[in-house]
């Protein structure tokens, strides 16, 4: 059995039904879907996604990132994404291993293993796809395999996760990983501003405050923010508002006007216009469609249906 088949078999057993499955491995979540899914909002925090089977699309603004077993996804900052499984069936479900990235471990590895060749300059995009190498796949398979020997997880999982992080650092994603590991990098300056915007997205927060959090002038902040997130700061805030409003309407059955008010809109008509601009459908109608999609997959919470 080759490594990809082995990883597929392990994930199939430990994620036996559709949904998002926490597991004993530190920072690891298993994902399964036996059908394609509607685009659903999710926040991608700094994470690695390795697909064993099927295909996924992540929309960051107007940019689509499509990944499968041939390519892994790295998210380097918190990003509001519309995610959908686009290739899956009962016979061949979508299966994915997601690993939260440990910044402390990345920083230590970056210091111990400096770049051996010149790396691309400039800011990385907040989401990137890279080729899944045999070495990375082997480490991911051994990590997942520890689920079959749970007594070994405490001793061996940290070592295997460290190996995975090293593979990322030494591979095509190395430049991005090194910027994530540097506290004073432009990427981390923008990451701090993103955390601040996420905490204040309901407020009419002036962009000057977010720029101050990043330690940049307003003009420099705008340029760097859009390079990393593919959105302006105001567009980013609007996407956060829309995702939360959608969660309230789908998960808590809140009406559209109340959801809009809850996320910071004083005008229901402005909320409806912004929502339709982003999702292509008025909020009440779209929420009804999404509730129907989630109800057909009862094991998947509304907020995680596309994760």
PDB file of C-alpha atoms in Angstrom:
ATOM      1  CA  UNK A   1       0.000   0.000   0.000  1.00  0.00           C
ATOM      2  CA  UNK A   2       1.457   3.385  -0.974  1.00  0.00           C
ATOM      3  CA  UNK A   3       1.529   6.313   1.456  1.00  0.00           C
ATOM      4  CA  UNK A   4      -1.483   8.120  -0.010  1.00  0.00           C
ATOM      5  CA  UNK A   5      -3.601   4.962   0.102  1.00  0.00           C
ATOM      6  CA  UNK A   6      -2.451   4.347   3.673  1.00  0.00           C
ATOM      7  CA  UNK A   7      -3.391   7.884   4.750  1.00  0.00           C
ATOM      8  CA  UNK A   8      -6.774   7.546   3.041  1.00  0.00           C
ATOM      9  CA  UNK A   9      -7.460   4.273   4.830  1.00  0.00           C
ATOM     10  CA  UNK A  10      -6.502   5.685   8.236  1.00  0.00           C
ATOM     11  CA  UNK A  11      -8.629   8.814   7.839  1.00  0.00           C
ATOM     12  CA  UNK A  12     -11.581   6.740   6.607  1.00  0.00           C
ATOM     13  CA  UNK A  13     -11.531   4.674   9.788  1.00  0.00           C
ATOM     14  CA  UNK A  14     -11.044   7.523  12.236  1.00  0.00           C
ATOM     15  CA  UNK A  15     -13.501   9.892  10.486  1.00  0.00           C
ATOM     16  CA  UNK A  16     -16.237   7.335   9.709  1.00  0.00           C
ATOM     17  CA  UNK A  17     -19.062   9.853   9.113  1.00  0.00           C
ATOM     18  CA  UNK A  18     -19.265  13.243   7.440  1.00  0.00           C
ATOM     19  CA  UNK A  19     -18.173  16.186   9.528  1.00  0.00           C
ATOM     20  CA  UNK A  20     -15.320  17.718  11.465  1.00  0.00           C
ATOM     21  CA  UNK A  21     -13.638  15.275  13.851  1.00  0.00           C
ATOM     22  CA  UNK A  22     -11.308  16.389  16.664  1.00  0.00           C
ATOM     23  CA  UNK A  23      -8.868  13.657  17.611  1.00  0.00           C
ATOM     24  CA  UNK A  24      -6.251  12.885  20.293  1.00  0.00           C
ATOM     25  CA  UNK A  25      -3.391  14.153  18.113  1.00  0.00           C
ATOM     26  CA  UNK A  26      -2.422  17.659  19.321  1.00  0.00           C
ATOM     27  CA  UNK A  27      -3.646  20.383  16.956  1.00  0.00           C
ATOM     28  CA  UNK A  28      -5.065  17.877  14.455  1.00  0.00           C
ATOM     29  CA  UNK A  29      -8.595  17.716  13.054  1.00  0.00           C
ATOM     30  CA  UNK A  30      -9.930  15.177  10.554  1.00  0.00           C
ATOM     31  CA  UNK A  31     -12.436  16.250   7.885  1.00  0.00           C
ATOM     32  CA  UNK A  32     -14.774  14.085   5.812  1.00  0.00           C
ATOM     33  CA  UNK A  33     -17.536  14.720   3.285  1.00  0.00           C
ATOM     34  CA  UNK A  34     -19.234  12.109   1.107  1.00  0.00           C
ATOM     35  CA  UNK A  35     -20.860  14.732  -1.134  1.00  0.00           C
ATOM     36  CA  UNK A  36     -19.892  18.080  -2.664  1.00  0.00           C
ATOM     37  CA  UNK A  37     -20.983  20.957  -0.427  1.00  0.00           C
ATOM     38  CA  UNK A  38     -22.356  24.459  -0.859  1.00  0.00           C
ATOM     39  CA  UNK A  39     -19.862  27.258  -0.192  1.00  0.00           C
ATOM     40  CA  UNK A  40     -19.926  27.993   3.521  1.00  0.00           C
ATOM     41  CA  UNK A  41     -18.058  30.605   5.585  1.00  0.00           C
ATOM     42  CA  UNK A  42     -15.124  29.565   7.717  1.00  0.00           C
ATOM     43  CA  UNK A  43     -12.140  31.336   9.262  1.00  0.00           C
ATOM     44  CA  UNK A  44      -8.852  29.775   8.203  1.00  0.00           C
ATOM     45  CA  UNK A  45      -6.424  30.346  11.059  1.00  0.00           C
ATOM     46  CA  UNK A  46      -2.713  29.527  10.590  1.00  0.00           C
ATOM     47  CA  UNK A  47      -3.018  25.950   9.452  1.00  0.00           C
ATOM     48  CA  UNK A  48      -1.833  23.186   7.151  1.00  0.00           C
ATOM     49  CA  UNK A  49      -4.360  21.122   5.179  1.00  0.00           C
ATOM     50  CA  UNK A  50      -3.292  17.844   3.591  1.00  0.00           C
ATOM     51  CA  UNK A  51      -5.938  16.168   1.437  1.00  0.00           C
ATOM     52  CA  UNK A  52      -5.898  12.384   1.108  1.00  0.00           C
ATOM     53  CA  UNK A  53      -8.874  12.098  -1.235  1.00  0.00           C
ATOM     54  CA  UNK A  54     -11.288  14.427  -3.034  1.00  0.00           C
ATOM     55  CA  UNK A  55     -10.956  18.120  -3.826  1.00  0.00           C
ATOM     56  CA  UNK A  56     -11.717  21.390  -2.034  1.00  0.00           C
ATOM     57  CA  UNK A  57     -12.152  25.009  -3.142  1.00  0.00           C
ATOM     58  CA  UNK A  58     -11.368  27.926  -0.824  1.00  0.00           C
ATOM     59  CA  UNK A  59     -12.471  31.368  -2.024  1.00  0.00           C
ATOM     60  CA  UNK A  60     -10.490  34.266  -0.564  1.00  0.00           C
ATOM     61  CA  UNK A  61     -12.252  37.329  -1.891  1.00  0.00           C
ATOM     62  CA  UNK A  62     -12.396  36.754  -5.645  1.00  0.00           C
ATOM     63  CA  UNK A  63      -9.423  34.348  -5.682  1.00  0.00           C
ATOM     64  CA  UNK A  64     -10.034  30.584  -5.804  1.00  0.00           C
ATOM     65  CA  UNK A  65      -7.608  28.071  -4.298  1.00  0.00           C
ATOM     66  CA  UNK A  66      -8.344  24.496  -5.379  1.00  0.00           C
ATOM     67  CA  UNK A  67      -6.400  21.728  -3.673  1.00  0.00           C
ATOM     68  CA  UNK A  68      -6.341  17.939  -3.566  1.00  0.00           C
ATOM     69  CA  UNK A  69      -3.917  15.120  -2.807  1.00  0.00           C
ATOM     70  CA  UNK A  70      -1.298  16.655  -5.097  1.00  0.00           C
ATOM     71  CA  UNK A  71      -1.076  19.962  -3.226  1.00  0.00           C
ATOM     72  CA  UNK A  72      -1.295  21.109   0.363  1.00  0.00           C
ATOM     73  CA  UNK A  73      -2.711  24.387   1.604  1.00  0.00           C
ATOM     74  CA  UNK A  74      -0.973  26.759   3.993  1.00  0.00           C
ATOM     75  CA  UNK A  75      -2.897  29.592   5.649  1.00  0.00           C
ATOM     76  CA  UNK A  76      -0.474  32.012   7.279  1.00  0.00           C
ATOM     77  CA  UNK A  77      -2.933  34.460   8.937  1.00  0.00           C
ATOM     78  CA  UNK A  78      -6.586  34.459  10.031  1.00  0.00           C
ATOM     79  CA  UNK A  79      -8.704  34.751   6.888  1.00  0.00           C
ATOM     80  CA  UNK A  80     -12.474  34.715   6.173  1.00  0.00           C
ATOM     81  CA  UNK A  81     -12.881  32.108   3.447  1.00  0.00           C
ATOM     82  CA  UNK A  82     -15.812  30.542   1.604  1.00  0.00           C
ATOM     83  CA  UNK A  83     -15.025  26.823   1.520  1.00  0.00           C
ATOM     84  CA  UNK A  84     -16.690  24.064  -0.468  1.00  0.00           C
ATOM     85  CA  UNK A  85     -15.919  20.443  -1.226  1.00  0.00           C
ATOM     86  CA  UNK A  86     -16.084  20.117  -5.004  1.00  0.00           C
ATOM     87  CA  UNK A  87     -15.130  16.462  -5.503  1.00  0.00           C
ATOM     88  CA  UNK A  88     -16.501  13.741  -3.232  1.00  0.00           C
ATOM     89  CA  UNK A  89     -18.771  10.703  -3.337  1.00  0.00           C
ATOM     90  CA  UNK A  90     -19.963   7.971  -0.998  1.00  0.00           C
ATOM     91  CA  UNK A  91     -17.405   5.615  -2.561  1.00  0.00           C
ATOM     92  CA  UNK A  92     -14.579   8.166  -2.512  1.00  0.00           C
ATOM     93  CA  UNK A  93     -15.302  10.760   0.188  1.00  0.00           C
ATOM     94  CA  UNK A  94     -13.315  13.920   0.671  1.00  0.00           C
ATOM     95  CA  UNK A  95     -10.769  13.240   3.429  1.00  0.00           C
ATOM     96  CA  UNK A  96      -8.400  15.816   4.897  1.00  0.00           C
ATOM     97  CA  UNK A  97      -5.963  16.134   7.797  1.00  0.00           C
ATOM     98  CA  UNK A  98      -5.771  19.660   9.205  1.00  0.00           C
ATOM     99  CA  UNK A  99      -2.902  20.694  11.489  1.00  0.00           C
ATOM    100  CA  UNK A 100      -2.844  23.954  13.457  1.00  0.00           C
ATOM    101  CA  UNK A 101       0.557  25.582  13.060  1.00  0.00           C
ATOM    102  CA  UNK A 102       2.503  26.077  16.281  1.00  0.00           C
ATOM    103  CA  UNK A 103       4.257  29.451  16.004  1.00  0.00           C
ATOM    104  CA  UNK A 104       6.654  28.738  18.870  1.00  0.00           C
ATOM    105  CA  UNK A 105       7.838  25.521  17.256  1.00  0.00           C
ATOM    106  CA  UNK A 106       8.120  27.232  13.864  1.00  0.00           C
ATOM    107  CA  UNK A 107      10.232  30.003  15.370  1.00  0.00           C
ATOM    108  CA  UNK A 108      12.596  27.537  17.021  1.00  0.00           C
ATOM    109  CA  UNK A 109      13.002  25.532  13.812  1.00  0.00           C
ATOM    110  CA  UNK A 110      13.613  28.658  11.745  1.00  0.00           C
ATOM    111  CA  UNK A 111      16.454  29.648  14.084  1.00  0.00           C
ATOM    112  CA  UNK A 112      18.000  26.168  14.148  1.00  0.00           C
ATOM    113  CA  UNK A 113      17.704  25.671  10.376  1.00  0.00           C
ATOM    114  CA  UNK A 114      18.435  28.892   8.468  1.00  0.00           C
ATOM    115  CA  UNK A 115      17.599  29.020   4.783  1.00  0.00           C
ATOM    116  CA  UNK A 116      20.134  27.120   2.693  1.00  0.00           C
ATOM    117  CA  UNK A 117      19.290  29.029  -0.485  1.00  0.00           C
ATOM    118  CA  UNK A 118      17.987  32.514  -1.333  1.00  0.00           C
ATOM    119  CA  UNK A 119      14.247  32.756  -0.818  1.00  0.00           C
ATOM    120  CA  UNK A 120      11.761  34.882  -2.711  1.00  0.00           C
ATOM    121  CA  UNK A 121      11.421  38.388  -1.347  1.00  0.00           C
ATOM    122  CA  UNK A 122       8.170  40.208  -0.803  1.00  0.00           C
ATOM    123  CA  UNK A 123       5.016  39.397   1.104  1.00  0.00           C
ATOM    124  CA  UNK A 124       3.338  36.012   0.787  1.00  0.00           C
ATOM    125  CA  UNK A 125      -0.354  35.715   0.055  1.00  0.00           C
ATOM    126  CA  UNK A 126      -2.278  34.629   3.149  1.00  0.00           C
ATOM    127  CA  UNK A 127      -3.235  31.347   1.471  1.00  0.00           C
ATOM    128  CA  UNK A 128      -0.817  29.384  -0.690  1.00  0.00           C
ATOM    129  CA  UNK A 129      -0.779  25.986  -2.357  1.00  0.00           C
ATOM    130  CA  UNK A 130       2.356  23.869  -2.743  1.00  0.00           C
ATOM    131  CA  UNK A 131       3.153  20.431  -4.103  1.00  0.00           C
ATOM    132  CA  UNK A 132       2.764  17.637  -1.557  1.00  0.00           C
ATOM    133  CA  UNK A 133       6.141  15.901  -1.442  1.00  0.00           C
ATOM    134  CA  UNK A 134       6.678  12.201  -0.596  1.00  0.00           C
ATOM    135  CA  UNK A 135       8.547  13.201   2.575  1.00  0.00           C
ATOM    136  CA  UNK A 136       5.679  15.410   3.798  1.00  0.00           C
ATOM    137  CA  UNK A 137       3.084  12.768   2.915  1.00  0.00           C
ATOM    138  CA  UNK A 138       5.093  10.099   4.732  1.00  0.00           C
ATOM    139  CA  UNK A 139       5.258  12.205   7.908  1.00  0.00           C
ATOM    140  CA  UNK A 140       1.534  13.002   7.743  1.00  0.00           C
ATOM    141  CA  UNK A 141       0.714   9.310   7.305  1.00  0.00           C
ATOM    142  CA  UNK A 142       2.839   8.330  10.290  1.00  0.00           C
ATOM    143  CA  UNK A 143       1.181  11.061  12.367  1.00  0.00           C
ATOM    144  CA  UNK A 144      -2.315   9.853  11.462  1.00  0.00           C
ATOM    145  CA  UNK A 145      -1.194   6.251  12.059  1.00  0.00           C
ATOM    146  CA  UNK A 146      -0.595   7.062  15.723  1.00  0.00           C
ATOM    147  CA  UNK A 147      -4.377   7.088  16.112  1.00  0.00           C
ATOM    148  CA  UNK A 148      -4.127   3.297  15.897  1.00  0.00           C
ATOM    149  CA  UNK A 149      -1.636   3.196  18.791  1.00  0.00           C
ATOM    150  CA  UNK A 150      -2.933   5.887  21.170  1.00  0.00           C
ATOM    151  CA  UNK A 151      -0.430   4.979  23.894  1.00  0.00           C
ATOM    152  CA  UNK A 152       2.315   6.238  21.559  1.00  0.00           C
ATOM    153  CA  UNK A 153       0.752   9.649  20.889  1.00  0.00           C
ATOM    154  CA  UNK A 154       2.268  11.461  23.861  1.00  0.00           C
ATOM    155  CA  UNK A 155       5.811  10.386  23.013  1.00  0.00           C
ATOM    156  CA  UNK A 156       5.771  10.322  19.205  1.00  0.00           C
ATOM    157  CA  UNK A 157       3.192  12.870  18.000  1.00  0.00           C
ATOM    158  CA  UNK A 158       5.270  15.949  18.988  1.00  0.00           C
ATOM    159  CA  UNK A 159       8.278  14.529  17.156  1.00  0.00           C
ATOM    160  CA  UNK A 160       6.263  13.767  14.013  1.00  0.00           C
ATOM    161  CA  UNK A 161       4.566  17.169  14.046  1.00  0.00           C
ATOM    162  CA  UNK A 162       7.988  18.774  14.375  1.00  0.00           C
ATOM    163  CA  UNK A 163       9.120  16.775  11.342  1.00  0.00           C
ATOM    164  CA  UNK A 164       6.107  18.040   9.368  1.00  0.00           C
ATOM    165  CA  UNK A 165       6.927  21.627  10.313  1.00  0.00           C
ATOM    166  CA  UNK A 166      10.520  21.065   9.249  1.00  0.00           C
ATOM    167  CA  UNK A 167       9.337  19.710   5.867  1.00  0.00           C
ATOM    168  CA  UNK A 168       7.295  22.874   5.387  1.00  0.00           C
ATOM    169  CA  UNK A 169      10.249  25.049   6.366  1.00  0.00           C
ATOM    170  CA  UNK A 170      12.643  23.196   4.044  1.00  0.00           C
ATOM    171  CA  UNK A 171      10.195  22.990   1.138  1.00  0.00           C
ATOM    172  CA  UNK A 172       8.449  25.356  -1.260  1.00  0.00           C
ATOM    173  CA  UNK A 173       6.561  27.006   1.589  1.00  0.00           C
ATOM    174  CA  UNK A 174       9.779  27.880   3.414  1.00  0.00           C
ATOM    175  CA  UNK A 175       9.694  31.630   2.748  1.00  0.00           C
ATOM    176  CA  UNK A 176       6.150  31.916   4.067  1.00  0.00           C
ATOM    177  CA  UNK A 177       6.926  29.774   7.119  1.00  0.00           C
ATOM    178  CA  UNK A 178       9.972  31.892   7.962  1.00  0.00           C
ATOM    179  CA  UNK A 179       7.923  35.096   7.799  1.00  0.00           C
ATOM    180  CA  UNK A 180       5.308  33.495  10.054  1.00  0.00           C
ATOM    181  CA  UNK A 181       8.072  32.631  12.523  1.00  0.00           C
ATOM    182  CA  UNK A 182       9.569  36.154  12.632  1.00  0.00           C
ATOM    183  CA  UNK A 183       7.819  38.350  15.192  1.00  0.00           C
ATOM    184  CA  UNK A 184       8.788  41.575  13.387  1.00  0.00           C
ATOM    185  CA  UNK A 185       8.021  40.451   9.831  1.00  0.00           C
ATOM    186  CA  UNK A 186       5.531  42.361   7.697  1.00  0.00           C
ATOM    187  CA  UNK A 187       3.366  39.236   7.667  1.00  0.00           C
ATOM    188  CA  UNK A 188       3.146  39.169  11.460  1.00  0.00           C
ATOM    189  CA  UNK A 189       2.520  42.909  11.616  1.00  0.00           C
ATOM    190  CA  UNK A 190      -0.511  42.411   9.385  1.00  0.00           C
ATOM    191  CA  UNK A 191      -1.483  39.324  11.417  1.00  0.00           C
ATOM    192  CA  UNK A 192      -1.656  41.497  14.558  1.00  0.00           C
ATOM    193  CA  UNK A 193      -3.929  43.959  12.775  1.00  0.00           C
ATOM    194  CA  UNK A 194      -6.141  41.099  11.589  1.00  0.00           C
ATOM    195  CA  UNK A 195      -6.548  39.864  15.165  1.00  0.00           C
ATOM    196  CA  UNK A 196      -7.562  43.400  16.169  1.00  0.00           C
ATOM    197  CA  UNK A 197     -10.068  43.724  13.312  1.00  0.00           C
ATOM    198  CA  UNK A 198     -11.577  40.326  14.187  1.00  0.00           C
ATOM    199  CA  UNK A 199     -12.128  41.542  17.749  1.00  0.00           C
ATOM    200  CA  UNK A 200     -13.725  44.831  16.623  1.00  0.00           C
ATOM    201  CA  UNK A 201     -15.459  44.006  13.329  1.00  0.00           C
ATOM    202  CA  UNK A 202     -18.897  44.993  14.687  1.00  0.00           C
ATOM    203  CA  UNK A 203     -17.636  48.511  15.387  1.00  0.00           C
ATOM    204  CA  UNK A 204     -17.092  51.384  12.970  1.00  0.00           C
ATOM    205  CA  UNK A 205     -13.383  50.932  13.646  1.00  0.00           C
ATOM    206  CA  UNK A 206     -11.210  53.432  11.807  1.00  0.00           C
ATOM    207  CA  UNK A 207      -8.498  51.893   9.691  1.00  0.00           C
ATOM    208  CA  UNK A 208      -5.949  54.182  11.326  1.00  0.00           C
ATOM    209  CA  UNK A 209      -6.258  52.088  14.495  1.00  0.00           C
ATOM    210  CA  UNK A 210      -5.634  48.856  12.611  1.00  0.00           C
ATOM    211  CA  UNK A 211      -2.631  50.463  10.914  1.00  0.00           C
ATOM    212  CA  UNK A 212      -1.326  51.508  14.341  1.00  0.00           C
ATOM    213  CA  UNK A 213      -1.636  47.900  15.533  1.00  0.00           C
ATOM    214  CA  UNK A 214       0.511  46.894  12.566  1.00  0.00           C
ATOM    215  CA  UNK A 215       3.002  49.710  13.178  1.00  0.00           C
ATOM    216  CA  UNK A 216       2.589  51.068   9.640  1.00  0.00           C
ATOM    217  CA  UNK A 217       1.419  54.216   7.926  1.00  0.00           C
ATOM    218  CA  UNK A 218      -2.115  54.005   6.522  1.00  0.00           C
ATOM    219  CA  UNK A 219      -0.918  53.836   2.894  1.00  0.00           C
ATOM    220  CA  UNK A 220       1.700  51.148   3.584  1.00  0.00           C
ATOM    221  CA  UNK A 221      -0.816  49.199   5.664  1.00  0.00           C
ATOM    222  CA  UNK A 222      -3.378  49.200   2.836  1.00  0.00           C
ATOM    223  CA  UNK A 223      -0.845  47.889   0.320  1.00  0.00           C
ATOM    224  CA  UNK A 224       0.510  45.119   2.551  1.00  0.00           C
ATOM    225  CA  UNK A 225      -2.917  44.150   3.866  1.00  0.00           C
ATOM    226  CA  UNK A 226      -4.343  43.689   0.367  1.00  0.00           C
ATOM    227  CA  UNK A 227      -1.280  41.737  -0.788  1.00  0.00           C
ATOM    228  CA  UNK A 228      -1.713  39.207   2.026  1.00  0.00           C
ATOM    229  CA  UNK A 229      -5.510  38.976   2.249  1.00  0.00           C
ATOM    230  CA  UNK A 230      -6.562  39.872  -1.339  1.00  0.00           C
ATOM    231  CA  UNK A 231      -8.938  42.428   0.250  1.00  0.00           C
ATOM    232  CA  UNK A 232      -8.793  45.960   1.555  1.00  0.00           C
ATOM    233  CA  UNK A 233      -9.172  46.305   5.342  1.00  0.00           C
ATOM    234  CA  UNK A 234     -12.770  47.507   4.923  1.00  0.00           C
ATOM    235  CA  UNK A 235     -13.594  44.617   2.581  1.00  0.00           C
ATOM    236  CA  UNK A 236     -12.049  42.247   5.116  1.00  0.00           C
ATOM    237  CA  UNK A 237     -14.231  43.679   7.885  1.00  0.00           C
ATOM    238  CA  UNK A 238     -17.317  43.376   5.661  1.00  0.00           C
ATOM    239  CA  UNK A 239     -16.555  39.685   4.996  1.00  0.00           C
ATOM    240  CA  UNK A 240     -16.228  39.062   8.736  1.00  0.00           C
ATOM    241  CA  UNK A 241     -19.568  40.772   9.305  1.00  0.00           C
ATOM    242  CA  UNK A 242     -21.263  38.768   6.580  1.00  0.00           C
ATOM    243  CA  UNK A 243     -19.891  35.470   7.855  1.00  0.00           C
ATOM    244  CA  UNK A 244     -21.109  36.172  11.385  1.00  0.00           C
ATOM    245  CA  UNK A 245     -24.512  37.320  10.103  1.00  0.00           C
ATOM    246  CA  UNK A 246     -24.784  34.136   8.082  1.00  0.00           C
ATOM    247  CA  UNK A 247     -23.944  32.060  11.161  1.00  0.00           C
ATOM    248  CA  UNK A 248     -26.622  33.857  13.165  1.00  0.00           C
ATOM    249  CA  UNK A 249     -29.271  33.336  10.482  1.00  0.00           C
ATOM    250  CA  UNK A 250     -28.406  29.691   9.794  1.00  0.00           C
ATOM    251  CA  UNK A 251     -27.324  28.462  13.219  1.00  0.00           C
ATOM    252  CA  UNK A 252     -29.571  30.581  15.476  1.00  0.00           C
ATOM    253  CA  UNK A 253     -32.532  31.225  13.120  1.00  0.00           C
ATOM    254  CA  UNK A 254     -32.133  34.997  13.489  1.00  0.00           C
ATOM    255  CA  UNK A 255     -33.981  37.136  10.951  1.00  0.00           C
ATOM    256  CA  UNK A 256     -31.938  39.125   8.438  1.00  0.00           C
ATOM    257  CA  UNK A 257     -32.577  42.570   9.927  1.00  0.00           C
ATOM    258  CA  UNK A 258     -31.605  41.434  13.439  1.00  0.00           C
ATOM    259  CA  UNK A 259     -28.493  39.657  12.136  1.00  0.00           C
ATOM    260  CA  UNK A 260     -27.425  42.789  10.268  1.00  0.00           C
ATOM    261  CA  UNK A 261     -27.924  44.936  13.359  1.00  0.00           C
ATOM    262  CA  UNK A 262     -25.982  42.408  15.473  1.00  0.00           C
ATOM    263  CA  UNK A 263     -22.900  42.634  13.258  1.00  0.00           C
ATOM    264  CA  UNK A 264     -22.810  46.447  13.134  1.00  0.00           C
ATOM    265  CA  UNK A 265     -25.258  47.608  10.480  1.00  0.00           C
ATOM    266  CA  UNK A 266     -27.686  50.408  11.313  1.00  0.00           C
ATOM    267  CA  UNK A 267     -29.481  50.099   7.993  1.00  0.00           C
ATOM    268  CA  UNK A 268     -31.183  46.803   6.975  1.00  0.00           C
ATOM    269  CA  UNK A 269     -31.136  47.866   3.328  1.00  0.00           C
ATOM    270  CA  UNK A 270     -27.368  48.490   3.396  1.00  0.00           C
ATOM    271  CA  UNK A 271     -26.838  45.118   5.040  1.00  0.00           C
ATOM    272  CA  UNK A 272     -28.933  43.402   2.361  1.00  0.00           C
ATOM    273  CA  UNK A 273     -27.020  45.169  -0.419  1.00  0.00           C
ATOM    274  CA  UNK A 274     -23.624  44.216   1.005  1.00  0.00           C
ATOM    275  CA  UNK A 275     -24.737  40.638   1.655  1.00  0.00           C
ATOM    276  CA  UNK A 276     -26.095  40.182  -1.879  1.00  0.00           C
ATOM    277  CA  UNK A 277     -22.937  41.714  -3.324  1.00  0.00           C
ATOM    278  CA  UNK A 278     -20.747  39.162  -1.550  1.00  0.00           C
ATOM    279  CA  UNK A 279     -22.933  36.044  -1.729  1.00  0.00           C
ATOM    280  CA  UNK A 280     -24.997  36.806  -4.829  1.00  0.00           C
ATOM    281  CA  UNK A 281     -28.318  36.234  -3.014  1.00  0.00           C
ATOM    282  CA  UNK A 282     -30.367  38.310  -0.529  1.00  0.00           C
ATOM    283  CA  UNK A 283     -29.685  37.281   3.075  1.00  0.00           C
ATOM    284  CA  UNK A 284     -33.026  35.697   4.031  1.00  0.00           C
ATOM    285  CA  UNK A 285     -33.190  33.596   0.867  1.00  0.00           C
ATOM    286  CA  UNK A 286     -29.556  32.535   1.140  1.00  0.00           C
ATOM    287  CA  UNK A 287     -29.954  31.564   4.798  1.00  0.00           C
ATOM    288  CA  UNK A 288     -32.905  29.375   3.872  1.00  0.00           C
ATOM    289  CA  UNK A 289     -30.863  27.629   1.202  1.00  0.00           C
ATOM    290  CA  UNK A 290     -27.996  27.036   3.614  1.00  0.00           C
ATOM    291  CA  UNK A 291     -30.273  25.762   6.381  1.00  0.00           C
ATOM    292  CA  UNK A 292     -31.662  23.229   3.921  1.00  0.00           C
ATOM    293  CA  UNK A 293     -28.156  22.128   2.948  1.00  0.00           C
ATOM    294  CA  UNK A 294     -27.071  21.735   6.572  1.00  0.00           C
ATOM    295  CA  UNK A 295     -30.243  19.871   7.565  1.00  0.00           C
ATOM    296  CA  UNK A 296     -29.446  17.179   4.997  1.00  0.00           C
ATOM    297  CA  UNK A 297     -26.074  16.645   6.747  1.00  0.00           C
ATOM    298  CA  UNK A 298     -27.065  16.504  10.460  1.00  0.00           C
ATOM    299  CA  UNK A 299     -23.611  15.543  11.728  1.00  0.00           C
ATOM    300  CA  UNK A 300     -22.110  18.834  10.511  1.00  0.00           C
ATOM    301  CA  UNK A 301     -22.603  22.057  12.515  1.00  0.00           C
ATOM    302  CA  UNK A 302     -23.572  25.017  10.331  1.00  0.00           C
ATOM    303  CA  UNK A 303     -20.395  26.896  11.189  1.00  0.00           C
ATOM    304  CA  UNK A 304     -18.201  23.942  10.170  1.00  0.00           C
ATOM    305  CA  UNK A 305     -20.009  22.497   7.169  1.00  0.00           C
ATOM    306  CA  UNK A 306     -17.356  23.659   4.735  1.00  0.00           C
ATOM    307  CA  UNK A 307     -14.269  23.377   6.910  1.00  0.00           C
TER     308      UNK A 307
END
